[in-house]
Amino acid sequence: MLPLSSSEFLPIDGRLWQFALRVYRQDGVPTACLALQDHFEADVTLLLFAGWVAVELQMNLSPEQCMQVNNLVSPWHQHIVKTLRQMRISLKSGPSPAPIGETEYLRADIKAAELKAECLELAFLENISSKWIRPELSGGTDPVRSNLVMILRLTTKAESVERASCYLDILERAIWQVKNQPNYT
């Protein structure tokens, strides 16, 4: 799959973005996502995408699909999202003249830009998945857990996936809670 052309539509504020916001609002999810990001180098947007694919598209991701989406969004995530995040984190304690009131406004602007960059990453992922042929779910496996583990394995050693299981439990539970909400469509 090639990168988007300039005329292609990105579903900003699309179904995946709305899903991600709902999941992130569930108890424990912000802390779990931060731990996955900081201690296991996970791309949280890819994890949310993996959960969405399982419940919305009813798909188990293949290893090839995981590699494909990672390869397509990794440059954006590395050079844009992570750069904005590092700038925001740096402004929290310095360098001088930070942290002062005026630099907090700048930090807030950077945080908003980081969130917008994550929104664009999710929109790009939603666009990619809209072109996939959707095979039937293979019986016997939990598609959410399977997809989350496959994505986490892209950035984490196999033995670390086991250590991350408590955070994956929180994220998985939140994904199912959102999916089972009466107003989820």
mmCIF file with all atom_site columns, C-alpha atoms in Angstrom:
data_model
loop_
_atom_site.group_PDB
_atom_site.id
_atom_site.type_symbol
_atom_site.label_atom_id
_atom_site.label_alt_id
_atom_site.label_comp_id
_atom_site.label_asym_id
_atom_site.label_entity_id
_atom_site.label_seq_id
_atom_site.pdbx_PDB_ins_code
_atom_site.Cartn_x
_atom_site.Cartn_y
_atom_site.Cartn_z
_atom_site.occupancy
_atom_site.B_iso_or_equiv
_atom_site.pdbx_formal_charge
_atom_site.auth_seq_id
_atom_site.auth_comp_id
_atom_site.auth_asym_id
_atom_site.auth_atom_id
_atom_site.pdbx_PDB_model_num
ATOM 1   C CA . MET A 1 1   ? 0.000   0.000   0.000  1.00 0.00 ? 1   MET A CA 1
ATOM 2   C CA . LEU A 1 2   ? 1.388   3.397   -0.997 1.00 0.00 ? 2   LEU A CA 1
ATOM 3   C CA . PRO A 1 3   ? 1.151   6.553   1.103  1.00 0.00 ? 3   PRO A CA 1
ATOM 4   C CA . LEU A 1 4   ? -1.942  8.686   0.639  1.00 0.00 ? 4   LEU A CA 1
ATOM 5   C CA . SER A 1 5   ? -2.194  10.880  -2.391 1.00 0.00 ? 5   SER A CA 1
ATOM 6   C CA . SER A 1 6   ? -2.947  14.543  -1.822 1.00 0.00 ? 6   SER A CA 1
ATOM 7   C CA . SER A 1 7   ? -6.520  14.010  -2.986 1.00 0.00 ? 7   SER A CA 1
ATOM 8   C CA . GLU A 1 8   ? -7.316  11.123  -0.593 1.00 0.00 ? 8   GLU A CA 1
ATOM 9   C CA . PHE A 1 9   ? -9.688  11.668  2.294  1.00 0.00 ? 9   PHE A CA 1
ATOM 10  C CA . LEU A 1 10  ? -8.586  11.177  5.894  1.00 0.00 ? 10  LEU A CA 1
ATOM 11  C CA . PRO A 1 11  ? -11.501 10.518  8.246  1.00 0.00 ? 11  PRO A CA 1
ATOM 12  C CA . ILE A 1 12  ? -10.536 13.143  10.845 1.00 0.00 ? 12  ILE A CA 1
ATOM 13  C CA . ASP A 1 13  ? -12.876 12.758  13.806 1.00 0.00 ? 13  ASP A CA 1
ATOM 14  C CA . GLY A 1 14  ? -13.867 9.411   12.303 1.00 0.00 ? 14  GLY A CA 1
ATOM 15  C CA . ARG A 1 15  ? -15.053 6.208   13.915 1.00 0.00 ? 15  ARG A CA 1
ATOM 16  C CA . LEU A 1 16  ? -11.579 5.159   15.043 1.00 0.00 ? 16  LEU A CA 1
ATOM 17  C CA . TRP A 1 17  ? -10.908 8.535   16.670 1.00 0.00 ? 17  TRP A CA 1
ATOM 18  C CA . GLN A 1 18  ? -14.263 8.439   18.490 1.00 0.00 ? 18  GLN A CA 1
ATOM 19  C CA . PHE A 1 19  ? -13.555 4.873   19.611 1.00 0.00 ? 19  PHE A CA 1
ATOM 20  C CA . ALA A 1 20  ? -10.079 5.840   20.860 1.00 0.00 ? 20  ALA A CA 1
ATOM 21  C CA . LEU A 1 21  ? -11.498 8.753   22.876 1.00 0.00 ? 21  LEU A CA 1
ATOM 22  C CA . ARG A 1 22  ? -14.102 6.497   24.501 1.00 0.00 ? 22  ARG A CA 1
ATOM 23  C CA . VAL A 1 23  ? -11.546 3.837   25.371 1.00 0.00 ? 23  VAL A CA 1
ATOM 24  C CA . TYR A 1 24  ? -9.096  6.396   26.747 1.00 0.00 ? 24  TYR A CA 1
ATOM 25  C CA . ARG A 1 25  ? -11.778 7.750   29.104 1.00 0.00 ? 25  ARG A CA 1
ATOM 26  C CA . GLN A 1 26  ? -12.208 4.350   30.796 1.00 0.00 ? 26  GLN A CA 1
ATOM 27  C CA . ASP A 1 27  ? -10.795 3.817   34.289 1.00 0.00 ? 27  ASP A CA 1
ATOM 28  C CA . GLY A 1 28  ? -7.090  3.044   34.340 1.00 0.00 ? 28  GLY A CA 1
ATOM 29  C CA . VAL A 1 29  ? -6.552  3.430   30.612 1.00 0.00 ? 29  VAL A CA 1
ATOM 30  C CA . PRO A 1 30  ? -4.486  6.651   30.632 1.00 0.00 ? 30  PRO A CA 1
ATOM 31  C CA . THR A 1 31  ? -2.096  5.165   33.198 1.00 0.00 ? 31  THR A CA 1
ATOM 32  C CA . ALA A 1 32  ? -1.896  1.827   31.344 1.00 0.00 ? 32  ALA A CA 1
ATOM 33  C CA . CYS A 1 33  ? -1.264  3.556   28.009 1.00 0.00 ? 33  CYS A CA 1
ATOM 34  C CA . LEU A 1 34  ? 1.450   5.748   29.523 1.00 0.00 ? 34  LEU A CA 1
ATOM 35  C CA . ALA A 1 35  ? 3.146   2.674   31.007 1.00 0.00 ? 35  ALA A CA 1
ATOM 36  C CA . LEU A 1 36  ? 2.946   0.821   27.678 1.00 0.00 ? 36  LEU A CA 1
ATOM 37  C CA . GLN A 1 37  ? 4.372   3.862   25.903 1.00 0.00 ? 37  GLN A CA 1
ATOM 38  C CA . ASP A 1 38  ? 7.147   4.657   28.389 1.00 0.00 ? 38  ASP A CA 1
ATOM 39  C CA . HIS A 1 39  ? 8.236   1.188   29.527 1.00 0.00 ? 39  HIS A CA 1
ATOM 40  C CA . PHE A 1 40  ? 7.524   -0.923  26.451 1.00 0.00 ? 40  PHE A CA 1
ATOM 41  C CA . GLU A 1 41  ? 7.948   1.659   23.655 1.00 0.00 ? 41  GLU A CA 1
ATOM 42  C CA . ALA A 1 42  ? 4.445   0.941   22.396 1.00 0.00 ? 42  ALA A CA 1
ATOM 43  C CA . ASP A 1 43  ? 2.715   3.170   19.883 1.00 0.00 ? 43  ASP A CA 1
ATOM 44  C CA . VAL A 1 44  ? -0.561  3.621   21.774 1.00 0.00 ? 44  VAL A CA 1
ATOM 45  C CA . THR A 1 45  ? -2.378  4.741   18.630 1.00 0.00 ? 45  THR A CA 1
ATOM 46  C CA . LEU A 1 46  ? -1.471  1.411   17.003 1.00 0.00 ? 46  LEU A CA 1
ATOM 47  C CA . LEU A 1 47  ? -2.737  -0.463  20.074 1.00 0.00 ? 47  LEU A CA 1
ATOM 48  C CA . LEU A 1 48  ? -6.038  1.438   19.977 1.00 0.00 ? 48  LEU A CA 1
ATOM 49  C CA . PHE A 1 49  ? -6.244  0.734   16.258 1.00 0.00 ? 49  PHE A CA 1
ATOM 50  C CA . ALA A 1 50  ? -5.655  -2.984  16.902 1.00 0.00 ? 50  ALA A CA 1
ATOM 51  C CA . GLY A 1 51  ? -8.490  -3.072  19.423 1.00 0.00 ? 51  GLY A CA 1
ATOM 52  C CA . TRP A 1 52  ? -10.785 -1.182  17.062 1.00 0.00 ? 52  TRP A CA 1
ATOM 53  C CA . VAL A 1 53  ? -10.023 -3.576  14.203 1.00 0.00 ? 53  VAL A CA 1
ATOM 54  C CA . ALA A 1 54  ? -11.005 -6.472  16.478 1.00 0.00 ? 54  ALA A CA 1
ATOM 55  C CA . VAL A 1 55  ? -14.348 -5.077  17.641 1.00 0.00 ? 55  VAL A CA 1
ATOM 56  C CA . GLU A 1 56  ? -15.370 -2.805  14.781 1.00 0.00 ? 56  GLU A CA 1
ATOM 57  C CA . LEU A 1 57  ? -14.103 -4.713  11.769 1.00 0.00 ? 57  LEU A CA 1
ATOM 58  C CA . GLN A 1 58  ? -14.227 -8.084  13.549 1.00 0.00 ? 58  GLN A CA 1
ATOM 59  C CA . MET A 1 59  ? -10.755 -8.971  12.320 1.00 0.00 ? 59  MET A CA 1
ATOM 60  C CA . ASN A 1 60  ? -7.738  -10.724 13.698 1.00 0.00 ? 60  ASN A CA 1
ATOM 61  C CA . LEU A 1 61  ? -4.736  -8.841  12.368 1.00 0.00 ? 61  LEU A CA 1
ATOM 62  C CA . SER A 1 62  ? -2.228  -10.930 10.468 1.00 0.00 ? 62  SER A CA 1
ATOM 63  C CA . PRO A 1 63  ? 1.486   -10.469 11.119 1.00 0.00 ? 63  PRO A CA 1
ATOM 64  C CA . GLU A 1 64  ? 1.738   -8.954  7.635  1.00 0.00 ? 64  GLU A CA 1
ATOM 65  C CA . GLN A 1 65  ? -0.985  -6.391  8.374  1.00 0.00 ? 65  GLN A CA 1
ATOM 66  C CA . CYS A 1 66  ? 0.712   -5.468  11.653 1.00 0.00 ? 66  CYS A CA 1
ATOM 67  C CA . MET A 1 67  ? 4.029   -4.922  9.872  1.00 0.00 ? 67  MET A CA 1
ATOM 68  C CA . GLN A 1 68  ? 2.289   -3.006  7.080  1.00 0.00 ? 68  GLN A CA 1
ATOM 69  C CA . VAL A 1 69  ? 0.555   -0.521  9.365  1.00 0.00 ? 69  VAL A CA 1
ATOM 70  C CA . ASN A 1 70  ? 3.629   -0.152  11.543 1.00 0.00 ? 70  ASN A CA 1
ATOM 71  C CA . ASN A 1 71  ? 5.837   0.542   8.529  1.00 0.00 ? 71  ASN A CA 1
ATOM 72  C CA . LEU A 1 72  ? 3.354   3.066   7.149  1.00 0.00 ? 72  LEU A CA 1
ATOM 73  C CA . VAL A 1 73  ? 2.773   5.068   10.344 1.00 0.00 ? 73  VAL A CA 1
ATOM 74  C CA . SER A 1 74  ? 6.146   4.646   12.043 1.00 0.00 ? 74  SER A CA 1
ATOM 75  C CA . PRO A 1 75  ? 7.852   7.556   10.232 1.00 0.00 ? 75  PRO A CA 1
ATOM 76  C CA . TRP A 1 76  ? 4.978   9.889   11.197 1.00 0.00 ? 76  TRP A CA 1
ATOM 77  C CA . HIS A 1 77  ? 4.919   8.602   14.748 1.00 0.00 ? 77  HIS A CA 1
ATOM 78  C CA . GLN A 1 78  ? 8.698   8.796   15.189 1.00 0.00 ? 78  GLN A CA 1
ATOM 79  C CA . HIS A 1 79  ? 9.312   12.171  13.545 1.00 0.00 ? 79  HIS A CA 1
ATOM 80  C CA . ILE A 1 80  ? 6.127   14.070  14.379 1.00 0.00 ? 80  ILE A CA 1
ATOM 81  C CA . VAL A 1 81  ? 4.246   12.576  17.353 1.00 0.00 ? 81  VAL A CA 1
ATOM 82  C CA . LYS A 1 82  ? 7.318   11.655  19.392 1.00 0.00 ? 82  LYS A CA 1
ATOM 83  C CA . THR A 1 83  ? 9.078   14.924  18.583 1.00 0.00 ? 83  THR A CA 1
ATOM 84  C CA . LEU A 1 84  ? 6.076   16.939  19.764 1.00 0.00 ? 84  LEU A CA 1
ATOM 85  C CA . ARG A 1 85  ? 5.814   14.742  22.879 1.00 0.00 ? 85  ARG A CA 1
ATOM 86  C CA . GLN A 1 86  ? 9.490   15.244  23.698 1.00 0.00 ? 86  GLN A CA 1
ATOM 87  C CA . MET A 1 87  ? 9.128   19.010  23.275 1.00 0.00 ? 87  MET A CA 1
ATOM 88  C CA . ARG A 1 88  ? 6.099   19.027  25.580 1.00 0.00 ? 88  ARG A CA 1
ATOM 89  C CA . ILE A 1 89  ? 7.863   16.926  28.216 1.00 0.00 ? 89  ILE A CA 1
ATOM 90  C CA . SER A 1 90  ? 11.007  19.080  28.025 1.00 0.00 ? 90  SER A CA 1
ATOM 91  C CA . LEU A 1 91  ? 9.036   22.254  28.639 1.00 0.00 ? 91  LEU A CA 1
ATOM 92  C CA . LYS A 1 92  ? 7.671   20.819  31.880 1.00 0.00 ? 92  LYS A CA 1
ATOM 93  C CA . SER A 1 93  ? 11.003  21.259  33.651 1.00 0.00 ? 93  SER A CA 1
ATOM 94  C CA . GLY A 1 94  ? 13.211  23.307  31.357 1.00 0.00 ? 94  GLY A CA 1
ATOM 95  C CA . PRO A 1 95  ? 15.410  24.353  29.616 1.00 0.00 ? 95  PRO A CA 1
ATOM 96  C CA . SER A 1 96  ? 15.448  27.944  30.769 1.00 0.00 ? 96  SER A CA 1
ATOM 97  C CA . PRO A 1 97  ? 13.290  30.027  30.613 1.00 0.00 ? 97  PRO A CA 1
ATOM 98  C CA . ALA A 1 98  ? 10.893  27.111  31.195 1.00 0.00 ? 98  ALA A CA 1
ATOM 99  C CA . PRO A 1 99  ? 9.011   26.396  33.311 1.00 0.00 ? 99  PRO A CA 1
ATOM 100 C CA . ILE A 1 100 ? 7.272   29.718  33.708 1.00 0.00 ? 100 ILE A CA 1
ATOM 101 C CA . GLY A 1 101 ? 3.743   30.860  33.021 1.00 0.00 ? 101 GLY A CA 1
ATOM 102 C CA . GLU A 1 102 ? 4.503   31.956  29.472 1.00 0.00 ? 102 GLU A CA 1
ATOM 103 C CA . THR A 1 103 ? 6.131   28.647  28.565 1.00 0.00 ? 103 THR A CA 1
ATOM 104 C CA . GLU A 1 104 ? 3.089   26.793  29.933 1.00 0.00 ? 104 GLU A CA 1
ATOM 105 C CA . TYR A 1 105 ? 1.026   28.409  27.157 1.00 0.00 ? 105 TYR A CA 1
ATOM 106 C CA . LEU A 1 106 ? 3.546   27.148  24.626 1.00 0.00 ? 106 LEU A CA 1
ATOM 107 C CA . ARG A 1 107 ? 3.477   23.710  26.275 1.00 0.00 ? 107 ARG A CA 1
ATOM 108 C CA . ALA A 1 108 ? -0.341  23.668  26.010 1.00 0.00 ? 108 ALA A CA 1
ATOM 109 C CA . ASP A 1 109 ? -0.113  24.551  22.304 1.00 0.00 ? 109 ASP A CA 1
ATOM 110 C CA . ILE A 1 110 ? 2.397   21.749  21.738 1.00 0.00 ? 110 ILE A CA 1
ATOM 111 C CA . LYS A 1 111 ? 0.147   19.314  23.640 1.00 0.00 ? 111 LYS A CA 1
ATOM 112 C CA . ALA A 1 112 ? -2.742  20.275  21.341 1.00 0.00 ? 112 ALA A CA 1
ATOM 113 C CA . ALA A 1 113 ? -0.500  19.745  18.298 1.00 0.00 ? 113 ALA A CA 1
ATOM 114 C CA . GLU A 1 114 ? 0.588   16.343  19.659 1.00 0.00 ? 114 GLU A CA 1
ATOM 115 C CA . LEU A 1 115 ? -3.051  15.317  20.089 1.00 0.00 ? 115 LEU A CA 1
ATOM 116 C CA . LYS A 1 116 ? -3.838  16.499  16.553 1.00 0.00 ? 116 LYS A CA 1
ATOM 117 C CA . ALA A 1 117 ? -0.865  14.483  15.243 1.00 0.00 ? 117 ALA A CA 1
ATOM 118 C CA . GLU A 1 118 ? -2.217  11.377  16.987 1.00 0.00 ? 118 GLU A CA 1
ATOM 119 C CA . CYS A 1 119 ? -5.647  12.103  15.518 1.00 0.00 ? 119 CYS A CA 1
ATOM 120 C CA . LEU A 1 120 ? -4.093  12.235  12.045 1.00 0.00 ? 120 LEU A CA 1
ATOM 121 C CA . GLU A 1 121 ? -2.254  8.963   12.698 1.00 0.00 ? 121 GLU A CA 1
ATOM 122 C CA . LEU A 1 122 ? -5.537  7.300   13.672 1.00 0.00 ? 122 LEU A CA 1
ATOM 123 C CA . ALA A 1 123 ? -7.260  8.785   10.609 1.00 0.00 ? 123 ALA A CA 1
ATOM 124 C CA . PHE A 1 124 ? -4.497  7.396   8.401  1.00 0.00 ? 124 PHE A CA 1
ATOM 125 C CA . LEU A 1 125 ? -4.898  3.969   10.044 1.00 0.00 ? 125 LEU A CA 1
ATOM 126 C CA . GLU A 1 126 ? -8.670  4.070   9.543  1.00 0.00 ? 126 GLU A CA 1
ATOM 127 C CA . ASN A 1 127 ? -8.113  4.923   5.892  1.00 0.00 ? 127 ASN A CA 1
ATOM 128 C CA . ILE A 1 128 ? -5.710  1.992   5.476  1.00 0.00 ? 128 ILE A CA 1
ATOM 129 C CA . SER A 1 129 ? -8.113  -0.470  7.101  1.00 0.00 ? 129 SER A CA 1
ATOM 130 C CA . SER A 1 130 ? -10.994 0.674   4.894  1.00 0.00 ? 130 SER A CA 1
ATOM 131 C CA . LYS A 1 131 ? -9.191  -0.950  1.955  1.00 0.00 ? 131 LYS A CA 1
ATOM 132 C CA . TRP A 1 132 ? -8.721  -4.349  3.607  1.00 0.00 ? 132 TRP A CA 1
ATOM 133 C CA . ILE A 1 133 ? -10.737 -7.390  2.690  1.00 0.00 ? 133 ILE A CA 1
ATOM 134 C CA . ARG A 1 134 ? -12.292 -8.554  5.928  1.00 0.00 ? 134 ARG A CA 1
ATOM 135 C CA . PRO A 1 135 ? -11.862 -12.267 6.547  1.00 0.00 ? 135 PRO A CA 1
ATOM 136 C CA . GLU A 1 136 ? -14.004 -14.089 9.068  1.00 0.00 ? 136 GLU A CA 1
ATOM 137 C CA . LEU A 1 137 ? -12.756 -14.116 12.645 1.00 0.00 ? 137 LEU A CA 1
ATOM 138 C CA . SER A 1 138 ? -11.012 -17.348 13.416 1.00 0.00 ? 138 SER A CA 1
ATOM 139 C CA . GLY A 1 139 ? -12.785 -19.054 16.273 1.00 0.00 ? 139 GLY A CA 1
ATOM 140 C CA . GLY A 1 140 ? -11.261 -19.735 19.643 1.00 0.00 ? 140 GLY A CA 1
ATOM 141 C CA . THR A 1 141 ? -9.091  -16.663 20.087 1.00 0.00 ? 141 THR A CA 1
ATOM 142 C CA . ASP A 1 142 ? -9.916  -13.327 21.628 1.00 0.00 ? 142 ASP A CA 1
ATOM 143 C CA . PRO A 1 143 ? -9.382  -10.951 18.694 1.00 0.00 ? 143 PRO A CA 1
ATOM 144 C CA . VAL A 1 144 ? -8.763  -7.945  20.947 1.00 0.00 ? 144 VAL A CA 1
ATOM 145 C CA . ARG A 1 145 ? -6.029  -9.607  22.993 1.00 0.00 ? 145 ARG A CA 1
ATOM 146 C CA . SER A 1 146 ? -4.517  -11.262 19.934 1.00 0.00 ? 146 SER A CA 1
ATOM 147 C CA . ASN A 1 147 ? -4.343  -7.946  18.040 1.00 0.00 ? 147 ASN A CA 1
ATOM 148 C CA . LEU A 1 148 ? -2.940  -6.040  21.028 1.00 0.00 ? 148 LEU A CA 1
ATOM 149 C CA . VAL A 1 149 ? -0.200  -8.619  21.582 1.00 0.00 ? 149 VAL A CA 1
ATOM 150 C CA . MET A 1 150 ? 0.719   -8.695  17.880 1.00 0.00 ? 150 MET A CA 1
ATOM 151 C CA . ILE A 1 151 ? 1.114   -4.907  17.811 1.00 0.00 ? 151 ILE A CA 1
ATOM 152 C CA . LEU A 1 152 ? 3.044   -4.802  21.101 1.00 0.00 ? 152 LEU A CA 1
ATOM 153 C CA . ARG A 1 153 ? 5.462   -7.425  19.769 1.00 0.00 ? 153 ARG A CA 1
ATOM 154 C CA . LEU A 1 154 ? 6.496   -4.962  17.048 1.00 0.00 ? 154 LEU A CA 1
ATOM 155 C CA . THR A 1 155 ? 8.239   -2.763  19.617 1.00 0.00 ? 155 THR A CA 1
ATOM 156 C CA . THR A 1 156 ? 8.835   -5.071  22.570 1.00 0.00 ? 156 THR A CA 1
ATOM 157 C CA . LYS A 1 157 ? 10.811  -8.234  23.208 1.00 0.00 ? 157 LYS A CA 1
ATOM 158 C CA . ALA A 1 158 ? 8.720   -11.372 23.661 1.00 0.00 ? 158 ALA A CA 1
ATOM 159 C CA . GLU A 1 159 ? 9.539   -11.645 27.373 1.00 0.00 ? 159 GLU A CA 1
ATOM 160 C CA . SER A 1 160 ? 8.433   -8.044  27.885 1.00 0.00 ? 160 SER A CA 1
ATOM 161 C CA . VAL A 1 161 ? 4.971   -8.775  26.476 1.00 0.00 ? 161 VAL A CA 1
ATOM 162 C CA . GLU A 1 162 ? 4.369   -10.972 29.521 1.00 0.00 ? 162 GLU A CA 1
ATOM 163 C CA . ARG A 1 163 ? 5.433   -8.123  31.830 1.00 0.00 ? 163 ARG A CA 1
ATOM 164 C CA . ALA A 1 164 ? 3.049   -5.794  29.990 1.00 0.00 ? 164 ALA A CA 1
ATOM 165 C CA . SER A 1 165 ? 0.079   -8.126  30.424 1.00 0.00 ? 165 SER A CA 1
ATOM 166 C CA . CYS A 1 166 ? -1.428  -6.199  33.356 1.00 0.00 ? 166 CYS A CA 1
ATOM 167 C CA . TYR A 1 167 ? -1.560  -3.058  31.177 1.00 0.00 ? 167 TYR A CA 1
ATOM 168 C CA . LEU A 1 168 ? -2.939  -5.001  28.230 1.00 0.00 ? 168 LEU A CA 1
ATOM 169 C CA . ASP A 1 169 ? -5.622  -6.387  30.579 1.00 0.00 ? 169 ASP A CA 1
ATOM 170 C CA . ILE A 1 170 ? -6.755  -2.848  31.411 1.00 0.00 ? 170 ILE A CA 1
ATOM 171 C CA . LEU A 1 171 ? -6.774  -1.791  27.766 1.00 0.00 ? 171 LEU A CA 1
ATOM 172 C CA . GLU A 1 172 ? -8.563  -4.952  26.636 1.00 0.00 ? 172 GLU A CA 1
ATOM 173 C CA . ARG A 1 173 ? -11.233 -4.598  29.318 1.00 0.00 ? 173 ARG A CA 1
ATOM 174 C CA . ALA A 1 174 ? -11.810 -0.955  28.339 1.00 0.00 ? 174 ALA A CA 1
ATOM 175 C CA . ILE A 1 175 ? -12.112 -1.857  24.644 1.00 0.00 ? 175 ILE A CA 1
ATOM 176 C CA . TRP A 1 176 ? -14.783 -4.449  25.417 1.00 0.00 ? 176 TRP A CA 1
ATOM 177 C CA . GLN A 1 177 ? -16.584 -2.016  27.753 1.00 0.00 ? 177 GLN A CA 1
ATOM 178 C CA . VAL A 1 178 ? -16.758 0.563   24.984 1.00 0.00 ? 178 VAL A CA 1
ATOM 179 C CA . LYS A 1 179 ? -17.880 -2.032  22.438 1.00 0.00 ? 179 LYS A CA 1
ATOM 180 C CA . ASN A 1 180 ? -20.662 -3.193  24.780 1.00 0.00 ? 180 ASN A CA 1
ATOM 181 C CA . GLN A 1 181 ? -21.972 0.295   25.580 1.00 0.00 ? 181 GLN A CA 1
ATOM 182 C CA . PRO A 1 182 ? -25.604 0.688   24.463 1.00 0.00 ? 182 PRO A CA 1
ATOM 183 C CA . ASN A 1 183 ? -24.798 3.816   22.438 1.00 0.00 ? 183 ASN A CA 1
ATOM 184 C CA . TYR A 1 184 ? -21.790 2.285   20.644 1.00 0.00 ? 184 TYR A CA 1
ATOM 185 C CA . THR A 1 185 ? -22.471 1.921   16.939 1.00 0.00 ? 185 THR A CA 1
#
